[in-house]
mmCIF file of C-alpha atoms and ligand atoms in Angstrom:
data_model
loop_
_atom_site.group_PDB
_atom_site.id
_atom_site.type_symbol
_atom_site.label_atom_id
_atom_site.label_comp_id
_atom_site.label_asym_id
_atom_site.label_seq_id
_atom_site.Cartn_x
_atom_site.Cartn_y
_atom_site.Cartn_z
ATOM 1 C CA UNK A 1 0.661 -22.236 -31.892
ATOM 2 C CA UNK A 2 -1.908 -19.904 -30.356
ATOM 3 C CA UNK A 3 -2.653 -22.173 -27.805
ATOM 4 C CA UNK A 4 0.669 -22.842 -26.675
ATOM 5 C CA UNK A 5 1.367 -18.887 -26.881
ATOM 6 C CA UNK A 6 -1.274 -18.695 -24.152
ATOM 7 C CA UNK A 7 -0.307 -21.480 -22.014
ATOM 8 C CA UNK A 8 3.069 -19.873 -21.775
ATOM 9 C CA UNK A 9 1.660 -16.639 -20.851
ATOM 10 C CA UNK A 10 -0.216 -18.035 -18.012
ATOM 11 C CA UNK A 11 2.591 -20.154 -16.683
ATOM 12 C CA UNK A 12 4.324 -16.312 -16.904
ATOM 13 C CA UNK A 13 1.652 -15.022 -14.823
ATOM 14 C CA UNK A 14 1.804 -17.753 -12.206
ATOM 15 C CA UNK A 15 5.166 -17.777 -12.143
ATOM 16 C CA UNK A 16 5.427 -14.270 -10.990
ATOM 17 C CA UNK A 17 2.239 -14.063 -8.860
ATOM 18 C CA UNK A 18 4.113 -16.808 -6.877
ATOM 19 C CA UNK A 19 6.529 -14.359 -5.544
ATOM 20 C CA UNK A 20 3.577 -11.298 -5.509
ATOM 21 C CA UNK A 21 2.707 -10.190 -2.161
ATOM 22 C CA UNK A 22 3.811 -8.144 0.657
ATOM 23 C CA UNK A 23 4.681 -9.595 4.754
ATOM 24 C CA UNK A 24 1.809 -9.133 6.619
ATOM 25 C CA UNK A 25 1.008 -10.207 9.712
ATOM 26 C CA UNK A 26 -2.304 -10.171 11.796
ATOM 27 C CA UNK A 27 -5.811 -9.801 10.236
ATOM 28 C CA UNK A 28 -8.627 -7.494 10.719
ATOM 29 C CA UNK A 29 -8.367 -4.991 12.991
ATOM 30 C CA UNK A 30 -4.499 -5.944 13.778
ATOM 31 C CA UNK A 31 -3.531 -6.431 10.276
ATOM 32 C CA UNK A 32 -0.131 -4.598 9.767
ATOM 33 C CA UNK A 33 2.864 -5.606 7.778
ATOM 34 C CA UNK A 34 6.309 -7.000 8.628
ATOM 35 C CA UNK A 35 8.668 -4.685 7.949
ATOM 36 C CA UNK A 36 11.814 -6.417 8.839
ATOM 37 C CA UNK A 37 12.934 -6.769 5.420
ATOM 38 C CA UNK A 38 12.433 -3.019 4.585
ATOM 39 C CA UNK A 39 15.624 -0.789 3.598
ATOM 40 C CA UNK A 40 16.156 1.845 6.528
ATOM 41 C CA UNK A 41 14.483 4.599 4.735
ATOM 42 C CA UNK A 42 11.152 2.787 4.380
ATOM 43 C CA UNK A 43 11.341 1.561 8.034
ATOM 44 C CA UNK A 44 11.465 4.879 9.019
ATOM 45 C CA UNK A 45 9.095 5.899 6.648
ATOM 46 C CA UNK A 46 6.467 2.457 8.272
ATOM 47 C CA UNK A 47 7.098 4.172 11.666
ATOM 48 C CA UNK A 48 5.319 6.990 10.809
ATOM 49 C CA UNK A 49 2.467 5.516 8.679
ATOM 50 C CA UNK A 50 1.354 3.033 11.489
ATOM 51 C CA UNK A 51 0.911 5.786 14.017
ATOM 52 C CA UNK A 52 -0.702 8.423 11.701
ATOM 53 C CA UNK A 53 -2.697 6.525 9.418
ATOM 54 C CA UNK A 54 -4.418 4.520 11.994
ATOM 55 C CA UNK A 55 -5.997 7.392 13.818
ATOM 56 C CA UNK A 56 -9.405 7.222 11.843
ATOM 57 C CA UNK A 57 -9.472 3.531 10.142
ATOM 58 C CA UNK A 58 -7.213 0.400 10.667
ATOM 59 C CA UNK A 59 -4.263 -0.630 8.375
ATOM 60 C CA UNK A 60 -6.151 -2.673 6.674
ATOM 61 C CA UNK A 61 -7.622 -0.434 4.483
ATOM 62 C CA UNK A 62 -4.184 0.765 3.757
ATOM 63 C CA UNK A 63 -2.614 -2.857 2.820
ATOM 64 C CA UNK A 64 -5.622 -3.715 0.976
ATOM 65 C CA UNK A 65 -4.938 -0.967 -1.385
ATOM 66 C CA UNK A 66 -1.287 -1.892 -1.638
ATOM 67 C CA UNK A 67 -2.084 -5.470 -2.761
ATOM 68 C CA UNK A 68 -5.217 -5.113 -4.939
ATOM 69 C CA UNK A 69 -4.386 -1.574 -6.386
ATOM 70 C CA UNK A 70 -7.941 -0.819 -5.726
ATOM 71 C CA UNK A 71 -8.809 1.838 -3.274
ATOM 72 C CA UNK A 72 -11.355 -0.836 -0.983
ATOM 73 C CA UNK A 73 -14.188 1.919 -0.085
ATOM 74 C CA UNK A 74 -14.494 4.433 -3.934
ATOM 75 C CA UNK A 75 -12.993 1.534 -5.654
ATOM 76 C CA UNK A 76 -10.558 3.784 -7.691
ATOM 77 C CA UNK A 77 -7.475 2.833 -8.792
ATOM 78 C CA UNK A 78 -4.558 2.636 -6.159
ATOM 79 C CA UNK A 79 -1.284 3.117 -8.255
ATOM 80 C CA UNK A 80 1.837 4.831 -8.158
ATOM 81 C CA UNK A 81 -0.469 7.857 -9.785
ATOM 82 C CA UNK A 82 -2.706 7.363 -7.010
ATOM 83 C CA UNK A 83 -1.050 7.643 -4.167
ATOM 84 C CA UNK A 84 0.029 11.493 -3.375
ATOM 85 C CA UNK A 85 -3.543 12.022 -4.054
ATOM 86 C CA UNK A 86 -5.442 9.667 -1.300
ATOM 87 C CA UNK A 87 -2.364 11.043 0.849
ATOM 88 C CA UNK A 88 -3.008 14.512 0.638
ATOM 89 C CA UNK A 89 -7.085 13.793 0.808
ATOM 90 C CA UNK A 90 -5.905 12.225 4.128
ATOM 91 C CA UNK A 91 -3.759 14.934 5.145
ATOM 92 C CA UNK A 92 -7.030 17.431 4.495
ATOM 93 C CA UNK A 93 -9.548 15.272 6.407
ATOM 94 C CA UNK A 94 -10.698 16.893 9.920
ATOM 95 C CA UNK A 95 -8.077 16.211 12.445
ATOM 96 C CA UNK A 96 -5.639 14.521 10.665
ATOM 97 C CA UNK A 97 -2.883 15.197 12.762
ATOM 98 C CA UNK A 98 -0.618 15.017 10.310
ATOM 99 C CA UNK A 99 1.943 17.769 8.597
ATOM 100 C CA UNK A 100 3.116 17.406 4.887
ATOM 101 C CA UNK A 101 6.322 15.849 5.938
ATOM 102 C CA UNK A 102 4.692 12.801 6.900
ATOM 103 C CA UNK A 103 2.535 12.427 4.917
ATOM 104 C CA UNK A 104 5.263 12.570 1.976
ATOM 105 C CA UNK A 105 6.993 10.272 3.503
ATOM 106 C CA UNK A 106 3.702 7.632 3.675
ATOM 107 C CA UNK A 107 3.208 8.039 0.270
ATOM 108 C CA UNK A 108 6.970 7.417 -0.628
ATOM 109 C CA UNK A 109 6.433 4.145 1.814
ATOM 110 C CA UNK A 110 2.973 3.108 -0.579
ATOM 111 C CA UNK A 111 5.131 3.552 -3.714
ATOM 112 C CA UNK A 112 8.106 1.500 -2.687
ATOM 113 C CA UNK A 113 5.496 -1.016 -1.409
ATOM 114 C CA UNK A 114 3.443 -1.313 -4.530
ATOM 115 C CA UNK A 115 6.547 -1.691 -6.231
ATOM 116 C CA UNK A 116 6.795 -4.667 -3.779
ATOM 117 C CA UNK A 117 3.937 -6.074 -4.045
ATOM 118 C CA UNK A 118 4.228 -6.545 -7.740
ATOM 119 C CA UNK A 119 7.582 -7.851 -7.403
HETATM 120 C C1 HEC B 201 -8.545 12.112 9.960
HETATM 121 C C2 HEC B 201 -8.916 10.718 9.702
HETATM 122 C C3 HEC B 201 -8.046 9.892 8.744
HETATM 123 C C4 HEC B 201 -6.685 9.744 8.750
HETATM 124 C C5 HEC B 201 -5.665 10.338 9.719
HETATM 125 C C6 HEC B 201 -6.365 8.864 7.639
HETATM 126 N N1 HEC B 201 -7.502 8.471 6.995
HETATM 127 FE FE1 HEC B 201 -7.628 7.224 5.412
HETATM 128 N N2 HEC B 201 -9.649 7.487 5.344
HETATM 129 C C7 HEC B 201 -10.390 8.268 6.215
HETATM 130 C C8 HEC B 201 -11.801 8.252 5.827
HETATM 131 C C9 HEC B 201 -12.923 8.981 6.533
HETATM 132 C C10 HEC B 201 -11.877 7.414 4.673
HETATM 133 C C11 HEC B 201 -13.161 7.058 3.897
HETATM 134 C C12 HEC B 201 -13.171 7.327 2.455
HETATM 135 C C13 HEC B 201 -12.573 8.629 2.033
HETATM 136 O O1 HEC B 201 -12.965 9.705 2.546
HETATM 137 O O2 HEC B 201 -11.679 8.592 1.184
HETATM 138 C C14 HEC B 201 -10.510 6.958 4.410
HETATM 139 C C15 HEC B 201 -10.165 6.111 3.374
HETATM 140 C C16 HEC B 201 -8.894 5.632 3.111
HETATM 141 C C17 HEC B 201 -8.549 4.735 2.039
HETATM 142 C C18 HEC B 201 -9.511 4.152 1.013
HETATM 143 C C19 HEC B 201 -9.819 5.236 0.001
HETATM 144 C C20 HEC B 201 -10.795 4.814 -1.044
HETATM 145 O O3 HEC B 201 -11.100 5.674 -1.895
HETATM 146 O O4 HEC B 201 -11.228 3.658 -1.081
HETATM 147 C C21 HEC B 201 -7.201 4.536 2.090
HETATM 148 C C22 HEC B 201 -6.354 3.684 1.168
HETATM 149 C C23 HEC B 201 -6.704 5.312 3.206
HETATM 150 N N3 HEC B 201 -7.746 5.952 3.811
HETATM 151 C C24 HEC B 201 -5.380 5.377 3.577
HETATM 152 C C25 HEC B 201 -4.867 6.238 4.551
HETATM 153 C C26 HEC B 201 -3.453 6.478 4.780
HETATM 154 C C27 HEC B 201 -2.331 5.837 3.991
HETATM 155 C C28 HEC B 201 -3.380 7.359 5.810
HETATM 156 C C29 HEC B 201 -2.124 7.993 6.389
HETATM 157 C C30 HEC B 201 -1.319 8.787 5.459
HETATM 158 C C31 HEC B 201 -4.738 7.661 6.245
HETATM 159 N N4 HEC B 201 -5.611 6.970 5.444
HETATM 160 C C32 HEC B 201 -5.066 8.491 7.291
HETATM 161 C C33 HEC B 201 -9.883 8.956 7.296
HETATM 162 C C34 HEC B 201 -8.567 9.088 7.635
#
Protein backbone atom coordinates (compact mmCIF):
# COMPACT_ATOMS: atom_id res chain seq x y z
CA UNK A 1 0.00 0.00 0.00
CA UNK A 2 2.85 2.29 1.02
CA UNK A 3 4.68 1.53 -1.86
CA UNK A 4 2.14 2.13 -4.30
CA UNK A 5 1.21 5.49 -2.29
CA UNK A 6 4.72 6.56 -3.30
CA UNK A 7 4.85 5.46 -6.76
CA UNK A 8 1.78 7.54 -7.33
CA UNK A 9 3.27 10.49 -5.79
CA UNK A 10 6.21 10.41 -8.01
CA UNK A 11 4.29 9.79 -11.18
CA UNK A 12 2.42 13.23 -9.60
CA UNK A 13 5.64 14.90 -9.52
CA UNK A 14 6.70 13.94 -13.02
CA UNK A 15 3.66 14.55 -14.32
CA UNK A 16 3.71 18.14 -13.43
CA UNK A 17 7.47 18.83 -13.77
CA UNK A 18 6.70 17.85 -17.43
CA UNK A 19 4.91 21.01 -18.03
CA UNK A 20 7.46 23.09 -15.34
CA UNK A 21 9.55 25.57 -16.97
CA UNK A 22 9.58 28.92 -18.44
CA UNK A 23 10.52 29.92 -22.65
CA UNK A 24 13.88 30.74 -22.77
CA UNK A 25 15.92 31.26 -25.40
CA UNK A 26 19.78 31.76 -25.75
CA UNK A 27 22.33 30.66 -23.07
CA UNK A 28 24.98 32.36 -21.18
CA UNK A 29 25.53 35.67 -21.67
CA UNK A 30 22.37 35.94 -24.20
CA UNK A 31 20.09 33.93 -22.15
CA UNK A 32 16.69 35.82 -22.03
CA UNK A 33 13.20 34.50 -22.16
CA UNK A 34 10.47 34.36 -24.82
CA UNK A 35 7.92 36.39 -23.93
CA UNK A 36 5.50 35.93 -26.69
CA UNK A 37 3.11 34.10 -24.69
CA UNK A 38 3.04 36.76 -21.87
CA UNK A 39 -0.39 38.70 -21.10
CA UNK A 40 0.18 42.50 -22.12
CA UNK A 41 0.84 43.63 -18.67
CA UNK A 42 3.83 41.33 -18.14
CA UNK A 43 5.20 42.18 -21.65
CA UNK A 44 5.31 45.50 -20.68
CA UNK A 45 6.46 44.74 -17.45
CA UNK A 46 9.70 42.19 -19.56
CA UNK A 47 10.41 45.47 -21.46
CA UNK A 48 11.54 47.10 -18.65
CA UNK A 49 13.36 44.27 -16.77
CA UNK A 50 15.64 43.40 -19.82
CA UNK A 51 16.92 46.92 -20.12
CA UNK A 52 17.32 47.69 -16.35
CA UNK A 53 18.32 44.58 -14.89
CA UNK A 54 21.03 43.89 -17.29
CA UNK A 55 23.07 46.96 -16.57
CA UNK A 56 25.39 45.21 -13.90
CA UNK A 57 24.95 41.22 -14.55
CA UNK A 58 23.26 39.25 -17.45
CA UNK A 59 19.69 37.74 -17.34
CA UNK A 60 20.83 34.82 -16.43
CA UNK A 61 21.17 35.34 -13.03
CA UNK A 62 17.68 36.60 -13.10
CA UNK A 63 16.05 33.34 -14.90
CA UNK A 64 18.10 31.15 -12.85
CA UNK A 65 16.37 32.40 -9.83
CA UNK A 66 12.99 32.14 -11.48
CA UNK A 67 13.44 28.41 -12.24
CA UNK A 68 15.40 27.05 -9.23
CA UNK A 69 13.87 29.45 -6.55
CA UNK A 70 17.35 29.80 -5.34
CA UNK A 71 19.00 33.13 -5.47
CA UNK A 72 22.39 31.58 -7.71
CA UNK A 73 25.19 33.86 -5.88
CA UNK A 74 23.79 33.98 -1.50
CA UNK A 75 21.87 30.93 -2.28
CA UNK A 76 18.70 32.23 -0.43
CA UNK A 77 15.49 31.41 -1.23
CA UNK A 78 13.91 33.09 -4.41
CA UNK A 79 10.04 33.02 -3.77
CA UNK A 80 7.15 35.07 -4.08
CA UNK A 81 8.44 36.39 -0.37
CA UNK A 82 11.63 36.98 -1.93
CA UNK A 83 11.25 38.95 -4.55
CA UNK A 84 10.39 42.79 -3.50
CA UNK A 85 13.35 42.26 -1.39
CA UNK A 86 16.32 41.33 -4.04
CA UNK A 87 14.31 44.12 -6.08
CA UNK A 88 14.63 46.83 -3.83
CA UNK A 89 18.46 45.59 -2.84
CA UNK A 90 18.81 46.15 -6.64
CA UNK A 91 17.12 49.34 -6.76
CA UNK A 92 19.72 50.54 -3.73
CA UNK A 93 22.90 49.24 -5.41
CA UNK A 94 25.29 52.18 -6.80
CA UNK A 95 23.96 53.34 -10.05
CA UNK A 96 21.10 51.45 -10.49
CA UNK A 97 19.39 53.57 -12.74
CA UNK A 98 16.34 52.57 -11.81
CA UNK A 99 13.17 54.48 -9.98
CA UNK A 100 10.62 52.51 -7.78
CA UNK A 101 8.19 52.29 -10.59
CA UNK A 102 10.23 49.92 -12.35
CA UNK A 103 11.41 48.22 -10.24
CA UNK A 104 7.73 47.33 -8.93
CA UNK A 105 6.88 46.47 -11.95
CA UNK A 106 10.09 43.75 -12.28
CA UNK A 107 9.14 42.28 -9.29
CA UNK A 108 5.38 41.97 -10.32
CA UNK A 109 7.03 40.34 -13.73
CA UNK A 110 9.27 37.65 -11.19
CA UNK A 111 6.00 36.82 -9.35
CA UNK A 112 3.81 36.13 -12.33
CA UNK A 113 6.84 34.19 -13.68
CA UNK A 114 7.47 32.00 -10.71
CA UNK A 115 3.96 31.37 -10.75
CA UNK A 116 4.88 30.14 -14.30
CA UNK A 117 7.46 28.31 -13.80
CA UNK A 118 5.72 26.10 -11.34
CA UNK A 119 2.86 25.76 -13.53
C1 LIG B 1 23.59 48.54 -10.17
C2 LIG B 1 23.89 47.17 -10.58
C3 LIG B 1 22.75 46.14 -10.61
C4 LIG B 1 21.52 46.26 -11.20
C5 LIG B 1 20.95 47.43 -11.99
C6 LIG B 1 20.82 45.01 -10.94
N1 LIG B 1 21.62 44.15 -10.24
FE1 LIG B 1 21.16 42.28 -9.65
N2 LIG B 1 22.96 42.11 -8.72
C7 LIG B 1 23.95 43.08 -8.69
C8 LIG B 1 25.08 42.62 -7.88
C9 LIG B 1 26.36 43.39 -7.62
C10 LIG B 1 24.73 41.31 -7.42
C11 LIG B 1 25.61 40.39 -6.55
C12 LIG B 1 25.02 39.89 -5.30
C13 LIG B 1 24.23 40.88 -4.51
O1 LIG B 1 24.74 41.98 -4.18
O2 LIG B 1 23.07 40.58 -4.21
C14 LIG B 1 23.40 41.04 -7.97
C15 LIG B 1 22.71 39.86 -7.76
C16 LIG B 1 21.46 39.55 -8.28
C17 LIG B 1 20.76 38.31 -8.07
C18 LIG B 1 21.26 37.13 -7.25
C19 LIG B 1 21.07 37.47 -5.78
C20 LIG B 1 21.56 36.42 -4.85
O3 LIG B 1 21.45 36.66 -3.64
O4 LIG B 1 22.00 35.35 -5.28
C21 LIG B 1 19.56 38.40 -8.71
C22 LIG B 1 18.46 37.37 -8.78
C23 LIG B 1 19.52 39.71 -9.33
N3 LIG B 1 20.68 40.37 -9.07
C24 LIG B 1 18.46 40.19 -10.07
C25 LIG B 1 18.34 41.50 -10.54
C26 LIG B 1 17.13 42.07 -11.10
C27 LIG B 1 15.82 41.32 -11.26
C28 LIG B 1 17.44 43.34 -11.45
C29 LIG B 1 16.49 44.39 -12.01
C30 LIG B 1 15.34 44.74 -11.18
C31 LIG B 1 18.84 43.58 -11.12
N4 LIG B 1 19.34 42.43 -10.55
C32 LIG B 1 19.52 44.75 -11.35
C33 LIG B 1 23.89 44.29 -9.33
C34 LIG B 1 22.82 44.81 -10.01
Amino acid sequence: MRKTLLVLLLYGMAVTSAHAGLKVIGKGDNMRLDPSAFPPAMKANYDILKVKCIKCHNLERTIVALQTGIAPISGQPFDRNATKAYGVKMLRKPDSNMNKQEVKATVELMNWLLDEANK
